[in-house]
Coordinates of C-alpha atoms and ligand atoms in Angstrom, one line a residue:
M519 CA 15.4 -52.1 35.7
P520 CA 13.8 -49.5 38.0
R521 CA 16.1 -48.0 40.6
A522 CA 15.3 -47.2 44.2
V523 CA 17.2 -45.2 46.8
V524 CA 16.5 -46.5 50.4
T525 CA 17.8 -44.2 53.1
G526 CA 18.3 -46.2 56.4
G527 CA 18.7 -49.2 54.1
A528 CA 21.1 -51.1 56.5
G529 CA 18.5 -50.8 59.4
F530 CA 15.8 -53.3 60.3
L531 CA 13.0 -52.3 58.0
G532 CA 15.3 -50.7 55.4
S533 CA 17.2 -54.0 54.9
H534 CA 13.9 -55.9 54.4
L535 CA 12.7 -53.4 51.9
C536 CA 16.0 -53.5 50.0
R537 CA 15.8 -57.4 49.9
E538 CA 12.2 -57.3 48.7
L539 CA 12.8 -54.6 46.1
R540 CA 15.8 -56.7 44.7
A541 CA 13.6 -59.8 44.6
R542 CA 11.0 -57.7 42.5
G543 CA 13.8 -56.8 40.0
W544 CA 14.7 -53.3 41.3
E545 CA 18.3 -52.0 41.4
V546 CA 18.8 -50.6 44.9
V547 CA 21.1 -48.0 46.5
A548 CA 21.0 -48.1 50.3
V549 CA 22.3 -44.9 52.0
D550 CA 23.1 -45.4 55.7
N551 CA 25.5 -43.9 58.2
L552 CA 25.2 -47.1 60.4
L553 CA 24.2 -45.1 63.5
T554 CA 21.7 -47.8 64.5
G555 CA 21.9 -50.1 61.5
R556 CA 24.5 -52.8 60.6
R557 CA 26.3 -53.7 57.4
Q558 CA 25.6 -57.4 58.1
N559 CA 21.9 -56.7 57.6
V560 CA 22.5 -56.3 53.9
E561 CA 25.8 -58.0 53.2
D562 CA 24.1 -60.9 51.4
L563 CA 22.8 -58.3 48.9
L564 CA 26.1 -56.7 48.1
G565 CA 27.0 -57.1 44.4
P566 CA 25.5 -56.2 41.0
G567 CA 22.2 -54.3 41.5
F568 CA 22.8 -53.4 45.1
E569 CA 25.1 -50.9 46.7
L570 CA 25.5 -49.6 50.2
V571 CA 26.7 -46.0 50.5
E572 CA 27.9 -45.2 54.0
H573 CA 26.8 -41.6 54.4
D574 CA 24.9 -39.3 56.7
V575 CA 21.7 -38.0 55.0
I576 CA 21.7 -34.9 57.3
R577 CA 24.8 -33.8 55.3
S578 CA 23.5 -34.6 51.8
L579 CA 22.1 -37.4 49.6
P580 CA 24.8 -38.1 47.0
V581 CA 23.3 -40.5 44.5
D582 CA 23.9 -40.1 40.8
G583 CA 21.9 -41.4 37.8
L584 CA 18.3 -42.3 37.3
V585 CA 16.1 -42.7 40.3
D586 CA 12.6 -44.0 40.1
A587 CA 11.7 -44.1 43.9
V588 CA 13.2 -42.6 47.1
L589 CA 12.2 -44.4 50.3
H590 CA 13.2 -42.3 53.3
F591 CA 13.7 -44.7 56.3
A592 CA 16.8 -43.2 57.9
S593 CA 16.1 -42.3 61.6
P594 CA 16.8 -43.9 64.9
A595 CA 13.5 -45.7 65.8
S596 CA 14.0 -47.2 69.2
P597 CA 13.2 -44.8 72.1
P598 CA 16.5 -45.3 73.9
E599 CA 18.4 -44.8 70.6
Y600 CA 16.5 -41.6 69.6
L601 CA 16.8 -40.3 73.2
A602 CA 20.6 -40.9 73.0
H603 CA 20.8 -39.0 69.7
P604 CA 18.2 -36.3 70.1
V605 CA 19.6 -33.6 67.8
E606 CA 20.5 -36.2 65.1
T607 CA 16.9 -37.5 65.3
L608 CA 15.4 -34.0 64.8
E609 CA 17.8 -33.3 62.0
V610 CA 17.3 -36.5 60.1
G611 CA 13.6 -36.0 60.2
S612 CA 13.9 -32.4 59.0
I613 CA 17.1 -31.8 57.0
G614 CA 17.4 -35.4 56.0
T615 CA 13.8 -35.4 54.7
R616 CA 14.5 -32.3 52.8
H617 CA 17.5 -33.9 51.1
A618 CA 15.5 -37.0 50.3
L619 CA 12.6 -34.9 48.9
E620 CA 15.0 -32.8 46.8
L621 CA 16.5 -36.0 45.3
A622 CA 13.0 -37.3 44.3
R623 CA 12.1 -33.9 42.8
E624 CA 15.3 -33.5 40.8
R625 CA 15.0 -37.0 39.3
G626 CA 11.2 -37.1 38.9
A627 CA 11.0 -40.1 41.3
R628 CA 8.2 -41.3 43.6
F629 CA 8.8 -40.5 47.3
L630 CA 7.8 -42.6 50.3
L631 CA 8.3 -41.3 53.9
A632 CA 8.6 -43.7 56.8
S633 CA 6.4 -42.0 59.3
T634 CA 5.1 -43.5 62.5
S635 CA 2.1 -44.1 64.8
E636 CA 4.0 -41.8 67.2
V637 CA 2.5 -38.8 65.2
Y638 CA -0.7 -39.7 67.2
G639 CA 1.3 -39.2 70.5
D640 CA -0.7 -40.4 73.5
P641 CA -3.9 -40.8 71.5
L642 CA -7.3 -39.6 72.7
V643 CA -9.0 -41.4 69.8
H644 CA -8.9 -45.2 69.7
P645 CA -8.2 -46.9 67.4
Q646 CA -6.3 -44.3 65.4
P647 CA -7.6 -43.4 61.9
E648 CA -5.4 -41.2 59.6
T649 CA -7.8 -38.3 60.1
Y650 CA -6.9 -38.1 63.8
W651 CA -4.5 -35.1 64.4
G652 CA -2.9 -36.6 67.5
N653 CA -1.9 -35.6 71.0
V654 CA 1.8 -35.0 71.1
N655 CA 3.8 -33.3 73.9
S656 CA 5.9 -31.0 71.8
V657 CA 8.3 -30.2 74.6
G658 CA 8.8 -33.6 76.2
P659 CA 11.8 -35.9 75.6
R660 CA 9.9 -38.0 73.0
A661 CA 9.2 -34.9 70.9
V662 CA 12.6 -35.3 69.2
Y663 CA 11.2 -38.3 67.4
D664 CA 7.4 -37.4 67.2
E665 CA 7.8 -33.8 66.1
A666 CA 10.6 -34.7 63.6
K667 CA 8.2 -37.2 62.0
R668 CA 5.3 -34.7 62.1
Y669 CA 7.6 -32.1 60.4
A670 CA 8.7 -34.7 57.9
E671 CA 5.0 -35.3 57.0
A672 CA 4.3 -31.6 56.7
L673 CA 7.4 -31.1 54.4
T674 CA 6.4 -34.1 52.3
M675 CA 2.8 -32.8 51.8
T676 CA 4.3 -29.3 51.0
Y677 CA 6.4 -30.8 48.2
H678 CA 3.4 -32.6 46.9
R679 CA 1.4 -29.4 46.8
L680 CA 4.2 -27.1 45.5
Y681 CA 5.9 -29.4 43.0
D682 CA 3.2 -32.0 42.4
L683 CA 5.6 -34.6 43.7
D684 CA 4.3 -38.2 43.8
T685 CA 4.3 -38.8 47.5
K686 CA 3.3 -41.5 50.0
I687 CA 3.5 -41.4 53.8
V688 CA 3.3 -44.7 55.7
R689 CA 2.5 -44.5 59.4
I690 CA 4.2 -47.6 60.7
F691 CA 2.9 -49.2 64.0
N692 CA 5.3 -51.3 66.2
T693 CA 6.9 -53.7 63.8
F694 CA 9.2 -56.6 64.7
G695 CA 10.8 -59.7 63.1
E696 CA 14.1 -61.1 61.8
G697 CA 16.7 -58.4 61.6
L698 CA 15.4 -56.4 64.6
A699 CA 18.6 -55.7 66.5
S700 CA 18.7 -57.9 69.7
G701 CA 18.0 -55.9 72.9
D702 CA 17.8 -52.6 71.0
G703 CA 15.5 -51.1 73.6
R704 CA 12.2 -51.9 71.8
V705 CA 9.9 -54.2 73.7
V706 CA 9.8 -57.2 71.4
S707 CA 13.6 -57.1 70.9
N708 CA 14.2 -56.7 74.7
F709 CA 11.8 -59.5 75.8
L710 CA 13.1 -62.0 73.2
A711 CA 16.8 -61.2 74.1
Q712 CA 16.0 -61.5 77.8
A713 CA 14.1 -64.8 77.4
L714 CA 17.0 -66.2 75.3
D715 CA 19.5 -65.2 78.0
G716 CA 17.3 -66.4 80.9
K717 CA 17.2 -62.9 82.3
P718 CA 14.1 -61.2 83.8
L719 CA 11.7 -59.6 81.3
T720 CA 11.6 -55.9 82.1
V721 CA 8.0 -54.6 82.0
Y722 CA 7.9 -50.8 82.3
G723 CA 5.1 -49.4 84.5
D724 CA 2.4 -51.9 85.4
G725 CA 2.3 -53.4 81.9
T726 CA -1.3 -52.3 81.2
Q727 CA -0.3 -50.0 78.4
T728 CA -1.1 -51.5 74.9
R729 CA 0.5 -51.8 71.6
S730 CA -0.4 -53.5 68.3
F731 CA 2.5 -55.5 66.8
C732 CA 3.0 -56.1 63.1
Y733 CA 5.2 -58.9 61.7
V734 CA 7.8 -57.5 59.3
A735 CA 6.8 -59.5 56.2
D736 CA 3.3 -58.1 56.5
E737 CA 4.6 -54.5 57.1
V738 CA 6.9 -54.6 54.0
R739 CA 4.2 -56.1 51.8
G740 CA 1.9 -53.2 52.9
I741 CA 4.6 -50.5 52.4
L742 CA 5.4 -51.7 48.8
A743 CA 1.7 -51.9 48.0
L744 CA 1.4 -48.3 49.1
L745 CA 4.5 -47.4 47.0
D746 CA 2.8 -48.9 43.9
S747 CA -0.5 -47.1 44.7
D748 CA -1.9 -43.7 43.7
H749 CA -2.6 -42.8 47.3
E750 CA -0.6 -39.6 48.1
G751 CA -1.3 -38.9 51.8
P752 CA -0.7 -40.8 55.0
M753 CA -1.7 -44.4 55.5
N754 CA -1.6 -46.6 58.6
I755 CA 0.1 -49.9 58.0
G756 CA 0.0 -52.0 61.2
N757 CA -1.6 -55.0 62.8
P758 CA -4.8 -54.1 64.6
D759 CA -4.5 -56.9 67.2
E760 CA -3.9 -55.1 70.4
F761 CA -2.0 -56.5 73.5
T762 CA -1.0 -55.1 76.8
V763 CA 2.7 -55.2 77.5
L764 CA 2.1 -57.8 80.2
E765 CA 0.2 -60.0 77.7
L766 CA 3.2 -59.7 75.4
A767 CA 5.6 -60.8 78.2
E768 CA 3.4 -63.8 78.9
L769 CA 3.2 -64.7 75.2
V770 CA 7.0 -64.4 74.9
L771 CA 7.5 -66.7 77.9
D772 CA 5.1 -69.2 76.4
V773 CA 6.5 -69.1 72.8
T774 CA 10.1 -69.4 73.9
G775 CA 9.6 -71.9 76.8
S776 CA 11.7 -69.6 79.0
D777 CA 11.3 -69.6 82.8
S778 CA 12.5 -66.0 83.1
E779 CA 10.7 -63.9 85.8
V780 CA 8.9 -60.7 84.9
T781 CA 10.1 -57.6 86.7
F782 CA 8.6 -54.1 86.8
E783 CA 10.6 -50.9 86.1
E784 CA 9.8 -47.3 85.9
L785 CA 7.5 -46.2 83.0
P786 CA 9.3 -43.8 80.6
V787 CA 8.0 -40.2 80.4
D788 CA 5.1 -39.7 78.0
D789 CA 4.8 -43.4 77.2
P790 CA 1.5 -43.7 75.2
V791 CA -1.2 -45.5 77.2
R792 CA -2.7 -47.4 74.2
R793 CA -2.3 -47.7 70.5
R794 CA -4.0 -49.6 67.7
P795 CA -4.2 -48.8 64.0
D796 CA -7.5 -48.3 62.2
I797 CA -6.5 -50.0 58.9
S798 CA -9.8 -49.4 57.0
L799 CA -8.0 -47.1 54.5
A800 CA -5.2 -49.7 53.7
S801 CA -7.7 -52.4 53.4
K802 CA -10.0 -50.3 51.1
I803 CA -7.3 -48.8 48.9
L804 CA -4.6 -51.5 48.9
G805 CA -6.7 -54.6 49.8
W806 CA -4.0 -55.1 52.5
R807 CA -4.4 -56.9 55.8
P808 CA -1.7 -58.5 58.0
E809 CA -1.6 -62.3 57.8
I810 CA 0.9 -63.4 60.5
D811 CA -0.3 -63.2 64.1
L812 CA 1.8 -62.2 67.0
R813 CA 2.4 -65.8 68.3
E814 CA 3.7 -66.9 64.9
G815 CA 5.7 -63.8 64.3
L816 CA 7.4 -64.1 67.8
A817 CA 8.2 -67.8 67.1
R818 CA 9.9 -66.9 63.8
T819 CA 11.8 -64.0 65.3
Y820 CA 12.9 -66.1 68.3
E821 CA 14.2 -68.8 65.9
W822 CA 16.3 -66.1 64.1
Y823 CA 17.6 -64.7 67.4
R824 CA 18.8 -68.2 68.4
G825 CA 20.4 -68.7 65.0
E826 CA 22.2 -65.3 65.4
R827 CA 23.5 -66.4 68.8
D828 CA 24.7 -69.7 67.3
R829 CA 26.5 -67.8 64.5
G830 CA 28.1 -65.6 67.2
R831 CA 26.4 -62.5 65.9
A832 CA 23.8 -61.8 68.6
Ligands
NAD2247 P1 16.6 -49.0 62.6 O1 17.3 -48.2 63.6 O2 16.9 -50.4 62.5 O3 16.9 -48.3 61.2 C1 17.2 -47.0 60.9 C2 18.3 -46.8 60.0 O4 18.6 -45.5 59.7 C3 19.6 -47.4 60.6 O5 20.3 -48.3 59.7 C4 20.5 -46.1 60.9 O6 21.8 -46.4 60.8 C5 20.0 -45.2 59.7 N1 20.2 -43.8 60.0 C6 19.9 -43.1 61.1 N2 20.2 -41.8 61.0 C7 20.8 -41.7 59.7 C8 21.4 -40.6 59.0 N3 21.4 -39.4 59.5 N4 21.9 -40.9 57.8 C9 21.8 -42.1 57.3 N5 21.3 -43.2 57.9 C10 20.8 -43.0 59.1 O7 15.0 -48.8 62.7 P2 13.8 -49.4 61.9 O8 12.9 -50.0 62.8 O9 14.3 -50.1 60.7 O10 13.1 -48.0 61.4 C11 13.2 -47.6 60.1 C12 12.3 -46.4 59.8 O11 11.0 -46.8 60.1 C13 12.6 -45.2 60.8 O12 12.4 -44.0 60.0 C14 11.5 -45.3 61.8 O13 11.2 -44.1 62.4 C15 10.4 -45.9 61.0 N6 9.5 -46.7 61.9 C16 9.8 -47.9 62.4 C17 8.9 -48.6 63.2 C18 9.1 -50.0 63.7 O14 8.3 -50.5 64.5 N7 10.2 -50.7 63.3 C19 7.7 -47.9 63.6 C20 7.4 -46.7 63.2 C21 8.3 -46.0 62.3
UDP2248 N1 8.6 -51.6 77.2 C1 8.7 -52.4 78.3 N2 9.9 -53.1 78.5 C2 11.0 -52.9 77.7 C3 10.8 -52.0 76.6 C4 9.6 -51.4 76.4 O1 7.7 -52.6 79.0 O2 12.0 -53.5 77.9 C5 7.3 -50.9 77.0 C6 7.4 -49.4 76.7 O3 7.3 -48.7 77.9 C7 6.1 -49.2 75.9 C8 5.9 -50.5 75.1 O4 6.7 -51.4 75.8 O5 5.0 -49.0 76.7 C9 6.5 -50.4 73.6 O6 7.8 -49.9 73.7 P1 8.7 -49.7 72.4 O7 9.9 -49.0 72.9 O8 8.9 -51.1 71.8 O9 7.8 -48.9 71.4 P2 7.0 -47.5 71.5 O10 7.0 -47.0 72.9 O11 7.8 -46.6 70.6 O12 5.7 -47.9 71.0

């Protein structure tokens, strides 16, 4: 049985990856300090073939035995959360990535880095292909996340060149779905929680900024196809359907049947104006395309949020 280490395995994406890897017959070790993740995300997996090690990967990555793949997903991902933990975010992207790469190198494992569309910053090229170098403010508040991920990419490619490590870098664009912590600060999570509670949907700025939202099952399928591929550099995995934040708010109201109002709040500093992945590379190399549209993904996620509330876990 192949064996994977998933850092950040108790988080939103990490827990989906752990579940899918188990379903594909992998043994999985999740390493997570529960900074933004939750044990309940993986408690159904606990048992033979799956282990959750509660540990901070900034300190070390203590996993014994054979390892076939290291998937480095540990990092706060929601803007309010990384802004609340700025030094930890810089360190998990730098020191944490070093530990994850060292583990892969020592055990001869494949390495996959969870990078982000934020490496493109406030992009001047639209849509964004992997060849675009980005437009990041290196001294602004968001730099703790953006620059940590850019450093993590640079370190990953350095290990690839120096040690011939088998590396993959996935640039993930705004992903949502079951397991995304309710009201965690990210827009889909906030809007669905607000609609469920009958509270106003908080649009930042005038809501004309755009994002392209990918449903989690599509994202995870793309990430694991990349892991299985021979492609060693960065690859965008995201849904190219682009929406303004105001369009998203209207869709959430429609899908949930909520009569919440929409209110307007201050736009965060350096909030990117528009973002949409060019997925030509993923489609050419992996034959990957997303299948679930935003409306369907929102409906599924809202159903899960309602279930969580009924279970008393919201
Ligand atoms: P998340 O916050 O749900 O998961 C992150 C996990 O990392 C959490 O379980 C957290 O406890 C853990 N973690 C943080 N610091 C750690 C540390 N020092 N040691 C051990 N564990 C630590 O967020 P997510 O959306 O699942 O994001 C997972 C990864 O994907 C992140 O690296 C994020 O940057 C990347 N990503 C996500 C998105 C998205 O839209 N969801 C977009 C781009 C990139
Ligand atoms: N946003 C919003 N209301 C919220 C949360 C976020 O209008 O309650 C906006 C945010 O300003 C940004 C977009 O939604 O323009 C996406 O924000 P998110 O934090 O989900 O992701 P990111 O900015 O990292 O793409």
